[in-house]
């Protein structure tokens, strides 16, 4: 496991050179917030990092319900029973294994590794604008219908889940990146993903933290380029 710290934000990465899977610890005055639960084998790395910080993990936030973001959830909840689990109201259904679409949503199939054996029941269902400690929840549908990103209001760090990737190249969810196409392959709706990326750009984040790839400092120009590329590809595909 690789560990990188940027102020209040710690990025934990497994398989950083081949298939990077990230989760994040956010330091708060009362302890730690874990954003995403990575893979089933990530439990000890997460707990060891918290132990070295000498702070409890009080909250577990899920950006979305794909398997590589919730893999360690059940064991973490068993070992941290007082930690509250947060997910968007929409992706709580995916966490239960329910791939059905709702009225008014684009009727494109939900893709990716939707879990079928998670037993943890979320404590709090998030809506746009909710706050969790220093973090503000932002609805960013596209990769999944209920994907959420989180902005640290203290620092401008944006934890965006799979709304974008930075491995190999900065790209909007749904844009295929050579040699690492997997986030694109697991994206539910490309048009919604592009709208969400534009929404995130307007927040002018100082640091971009994603599910797959390195932390990106001063990410605005990279995000603009990724949005431009996604727009061109979608326009071309529509012709």
Short mmCIF file of C-alpha atoms in Angstrom, two decimals:
data_model
loop_
_atom_site.label_atom_id
_atom_site.label_comp_id
_atom_site.label_asym_id
_atom_site.label_seq_id
_atom_site.Cartn_x
_atom_site.Cartn_y
_atom_site.Cartn_z
CA UNK A 1 0.00 0.00 0.00
CA UNK A 2 1.21 3.49 -0.88
CA UNK A 3 0.40 6.45 1.37
CA UNK A 4 0.50 10.12 0.34
CA UNK A 5 -0.59 12.98 2.60
CA UNK A 6 -1.73 16.40 1.40
CA UNK A 7 -2.72 18.53 4.37
CA UNK A 8 -5.84 17.05 5.97
CA UNK A 9 -6.16 14.47 3.18
CA UNK A 10 -4.42 11.09 3.06
CA UNK A 11 -4.53 8.96 -0.07
CA UNK A 12 -4.16 5.21 0.39
CA UNK A 13 -3.41 3.32 -2.83
CA UNK A 14 -3.21 -0.36 -3.64
CA UNK A 15 -1.54 -1.56 -6.88
CA UNK A 16 -0.48 1.99 -7.81
CA UNK A 17 1.44 1.08 -10.96
CA UNK A 18 -0.90 -1.51 -12.47
CA UNK A 19 -4.48 -0.96 -11.34
CA UNK A 20 -4.54 1.80 -8.71
CA UNK A 21 -7.41 1.62 -6.25
CA UNK A 22 -7.63 4.56 -3.85
CA UNK A 23 -9.46 5.39 -0.69
CA UNK A 24 -8.99 8.45 1.48
CA UNK A 25 -8.78 9.46 5.11
CA UNK A 26 -9.79 13.01 5.97
CA UNK A 27 -8.57 14.39 9.28
CA UNK A 28 -11.18 16.20 11.37
CA UNK A 29 -10.97 17.58 14.90
CA UNK A 30 -12.90 14.63 16.32
CA UNK A 31 -11.15 11.91 14.32
CA UNK A 32 -11.12 10.57 10.78
CA UNK A 33 -13.54 10.24 7.90
CA UNK A 34 -12.83 7.37 5.53
CA UNK A 35 -13.96 7.99 1.96
CA UNK A 36 -14.52 4.70 0.14
CA UNK A 37 -13.65 1.22 1.36
CA UNK A 38 -11.46 -0.02 -1.49
CA UNK A 39 -11.03 -3.80 -1.78
CA UNK A 40 -11.56 -6.62 0.68
CA UNK A 41 -7.80 -6.91 1.24
CA UNK A 42 -7.54 -3.20 2.13
CA UNK A 43 -8.87 -3.48 5.68
CA UNK A 44 -5.60 -3.77 7.55
CA UNK A 45 -3.91 -0.99 5.61
CA UNK A 46 -6.77 1.36 6.45
CA UNK A 47 -6.79 0.43 10.13
CA UNK A 48 -3.00 0.60 10.42
CA UNK A 49 -2.94 4.10 8.93
CA UNK A 50 -5.58 5.30 11.36
CA UNK A 51 -3.64 3.75 14.23
CA UNK A 52 -0.47 5.59 13.21
CA UNK A 53 -2.43 8.84 13.20
CA UNK A 54 -3.76 7.89 16.65
CA UNK A 55 -7.26 8.94 15.61
CA UNK A 56 -10.50 6.95 15.38
CA UNK A 57 -12.38 6.40 12.14
CA UNK A 58 -15.76 7.88 13.03
CA UNK A 59 -17.36 7.99 9.57
CA UNK A 60 -17.23 5.90 6.39
CA UNK A 61 -18.47 7.70 3.27
CA UNK A 62 -19.00 5.87 -0.02
CA UNK A 63 -18.77 7.86 -3.26
CA UNK A 64 -20.67 5.10 -5.04
CA UNK A 65 -21.48 1.41 -4.68
CA UNK A 66 -19.09 -0.36 -7.06
CA UNK A 67 -17.17 -3.29 -5.64
CA UNK A 68 -13.76 -1.63 -5.70
CA UNK A 69 -15.12 1.15 -3.49
CA UNK A 70 -17.06 -0.96 -0.99
CA UNK A 71 -15.00 -4.16 -0.86
CA UNK A 72 -13.79 -3.73 2.72
CA UNK A 73 -17.03 -2.21 4.03
CA UNK A 74 -18.48 -5.17 5.90
CA UNK A 75 -15.29 -6.05 7.73
CA UNK A 76 -14.56 -2.42 8.54
CA UNK A 77 -18.05 -1.99 9.97
CA UNK A 78 -17.60 -5.14 12.05
CA UNK A 79 -14.31 -3.85 13.44
CA UNK A 80 -15.50 -0.24 13.76
CA UNK A 81 -19.10 -0.70 14.91
CA UNK A 82 -19.49 2.90 16.07
CA UNK A 83 -18.45 4.35 12.68
CA UNK A 84 -21.43 5.74 10.79
CA UNK A 85 -21.77 4.75 7.14
CA UNK A 86 -22.90 7.32 4.56
CA UNK A 87 -23.93 6.90 0.92
CA UNK A 88 -26.25 8.75 -1.43
CA UNK A 89 -29.90 7.83 -1.18
CA UNK A 90 -29.76 6.72 -4.82
CA UNK A 91 -26.71 4.45 -4.60
CA UNK A 92 -27.97 2.86 -1.40
CA UNK A 93 -30.09 0.74 -3.76
CA UNK A 94 -26.98 -0.38 -5.66
CA UNK A 95 -25.34 -1.26 -2.35
CA UNK A 96 -28.23 -3.68 -1.85
CA UNK A 97 -27.56 -5.15 -5.30
CA UNK A 98 -30.52 -3.44 -6.98
CA UNK A 99 -29.61 -2.38 -10.55
CA UNK A 100 -33.11 -1.21 -11.49
CA UNK A 101 -33.50 2.27 -12.92
CA UNK A 102 -35.91 4.92 -11.70
CA UNK A 103 -38.46 6.93 -13.61
CA UNK A 104 -36.86 10.01 -15.12
CA UNK A 105 -33.35 8.58 -15.24
CA UNK A 106 -31.58 7.84 -18.53
CA UNK A 107 -32.45 4.24 -19.26
CA UNK A 108 -28.91 3.08 -19.96
CA UNK A 109 -27.85 -0.09 -18.14
CA UNK A 110 -26.02 0.24 -14.83
CA UNK A 111 -22.58 -1.23 -15.34
CA UNK A 112 -19.64 -2.29 -13.22
CA UNK A 113 -19.28 -4.55 -10.22
CA UNK A 114 -22.46 -3.86 -8.27
CA UNK A 115 -22.14 -5.87 -5.02
CA UNK A 116 -24.57 -8.63 -4.14
CA UNK A 117 -23.35 -9.73 -0.71
CA UNK A 118 -22.85 -6.51 1.27
CA UNK A 119 -24.68 -6.77 4.58
CA UNK A 120 -23.88 -3.33 6.02
CA UNK A 121 -26.89 -1.03 6.13
CA UNK A 122 -25.99 2.66 5.74
CA UNK A 123 -26.70 4.86 8.73
CA UNK A 124 -27.19 8.10 6.79
CA UNK A 125 -28.45 8.61 3.22
CA UNK A 126 -26.93 11.69 1.65
CA UNK A 127 -28.50 14.36 -0.52
CA UNK A 128 -26.92 17.20 -2.49
CA UNK A 129 -25.53 19.87 -0.15
CA UNK A 130 -25.36 17.74 2.98
CA UNK A 131 -22.29 18.27 5.14
CA UNK A 132 -20.19 15.61 6.85
CA UNK A 133 -17.64 17.33 9.04
CA UNK A 134 -15.70 19.65 6.73
CA UNK A 135 -17.03 17.95 3.60
CA UNK A 136 -19.91 19.07 1.40
CA UNK A 137 -21.70 16.40 -0.62
CA UNK A 138 -22.12 17.06 -4.35
CA UNK A 139 -24.37 14.92 -6.52
CA UNK A 140 -22.32 13.81 -9.53
CA UNK A 141 -24.33 11.14 -11.36
CA UNK A 142 -22.86 9.48 -14.41
CA UNK A 143 -20.51 6.74 -13.35
CA UNK A 144 -23.46 5.43 -11.34
CA UNK A 145 -26.85 7.11 -10.91
CA UNK A 146 -26.07 8.09 -7.32
CA UNK A 147 -22.38 8.91 -7.48
CA UNK A 148 -21.30 11.70 -5.13
CA UNK A 149 -18.21 13.84 -4.75
CA UNK A 150 -17.06 15.67 -1.62
CA UNK A 151 -15.44 19.08 -1.30
CA UNK A 152 -13.32 19.88 1.75
CA UNK A 153 -14.38 23.44 2.46
CA UNK A 154 -11.18 24.12 4.42
CA UNK A 155 -8.74 23.38 1.63
CA UNK A 156 -10.57 23.10 -1.68
CA UNK A 157 -9.63 19.42 -2.00
CA UNK A 158 -12.21 17.58 -4.09
CA UNK A 159 -12.69 13.84 -3.62
CA UNK A 160 -14.52 12.86 -6.78
CA UNK A 161 -14.75 9.06 -6.70
CA UNK A 162 -14.90 7.85 -10.30
CA UNK A 163 -16.42 11.03 -11.74
CA UNK A 164 -12.94 11.45 -13.22
CA UNK A 165 -9.76 9.39 -13.34
CA UNK A 166 -6.15 10.59 -13.37
CA UNK A 167 -4.35 7.29 -14.05
CA UNK A 168 -2.68 7.33 -17.48
CA UNK A 169 -4.57 10.54 -18.28
CA UNK A 170 -7.14 12.82 -16.68
CA UNK A 171 -10.48 11.81 -18.13
CA UNK A 172 -14.19 12.15 -17.46
CA UNK A 173 -16.02 8.96 -16.52
CA UNK A 174 -17.00 7.17 -19.70
CA UNK A 175 -13.99 8.34 -21.72
CA UNK A 176 -11.82 5.37 -22.61
CA UNK A 177 -8.17 5.87 -21.64
CA UNK A 178 -5.72 3.54 -23.43
CA UNK A 179 -4.22 0.89 -21.14
CA UNK A 180 -6.73 1.71 -18.38
CA UNK A 181 -10.26 1.63 -19.81
CA UNK A 182 -11.92 0.07 -16.78
CA UNK A 183 -13.59 3.17 -15.24
CA UNK A 184 -15.04 4.00 -18.64
CA UNK A 185 -16.32 0.46 -19.10
CA UNK A 186 -18.10 0.66 -15.74
CA UNK A 187 -19.78 4.02 -16.43
CA UNK A 188 -23.57 4.10 -16.52
CA UNK A 189 -24.30 7.26 -18.55
CA UNK A 190 -21.69 9.31 -20.40
CA UNK A 191 -23.85 12.39 -20.90
CA UNK A 192 -24.63 12.62 -17.19
CA UNK A 193 -20.95 12.06 -16.37
CA UNK A 194 -19.97 14.98 -18.59
CA UNK A 195 -22.54 17.25 -16.96
CA UNK A 196 -21.20 16.27 -13.54
CA UNK A 197 -17.59 16.98 -14.57
CA UNK A 198 -18.61 20.46 -15.70
CA UNK A 199 -20.33 20.94 -12.35
CA UNK A 200 -17.15 19.94 -10.50
CA UNK A 201 -15.00 22.25 -12.62
CA UNK A 202 -17.14 25.21 -11.50
CA UNK A 203 -16.07 24.50 -7.90
CA UNK A 204 -12.45 25.42 -8.83
CA UNK A 205 -10.86 22.69 -6.69
CA UNK A 206 -7.30 23.13 -5.51
CA UNK A 207 -6.62 19.37 -5.44
CA UNK A 208 -8.41 16.61 -7.32
CA UNK A 209 -8.55 13.21 -5.61
CA UNK A 210 -10.11 10.33 -7.53
CA UNK A 211 -10.69 6.62 -7.22
CA UNK A 212 -8.04 5.65 -9.75
CA UNK A 213 -4.87 7.70 -10.16
CA UNK A 214 -2.62 10.16 -8.38
CA UNK A 215 -3.62 13.32 -6.56
CA UNK A 216 -3.72 16.19 -9.01
CA UNK A 217 -2.67 19.66 -7.82
CA UNK A 218 -4.01 22.77 -9.55
CA UNK A 219 -6.25 20.50 -11.64
CA UNK A 220 -8.34 23.09 -13.51
CA UNK A 221 -6.61 22.93 -16.89
CA UNK A 222 -6.49 19.14 -16.75
CA UNK A 223 -10.21 19.03 -15.97
CA UNK A 224 -11.01 21.48 -18.78
CA UNK A 225 -9.12 19.35 -21.27
CA UNK A 226 -10.81 16.16 -20.06
CA UNK A 227 -14.23 17.81 -20.40
CA UNK A 228 -13.39 19.07 -23.88
CA UNK A 229 -12.26 15.60 -24.96
CA UNK A 230 -15.37 13.95 -23.53
CA UNK A 231 -17.61 16.49 -25.25
CA UNK A 232 -15.95 15.95 -28.61
CA UNK A 233 -16.20 12.19 -28.33
CA UNK A 234 -19.85 12.29 -27.34
CA UNK A 235 -20.66 14.71 -30.13
CA UNK A 236 -18.90 12.47 -32.63
CA UNK A 237 -20.70 9.39 -31.32
CA UNK A 238 -24.02 11.18 -31.67
CA UNK A 239 -23.49 12.00 -35.35
#
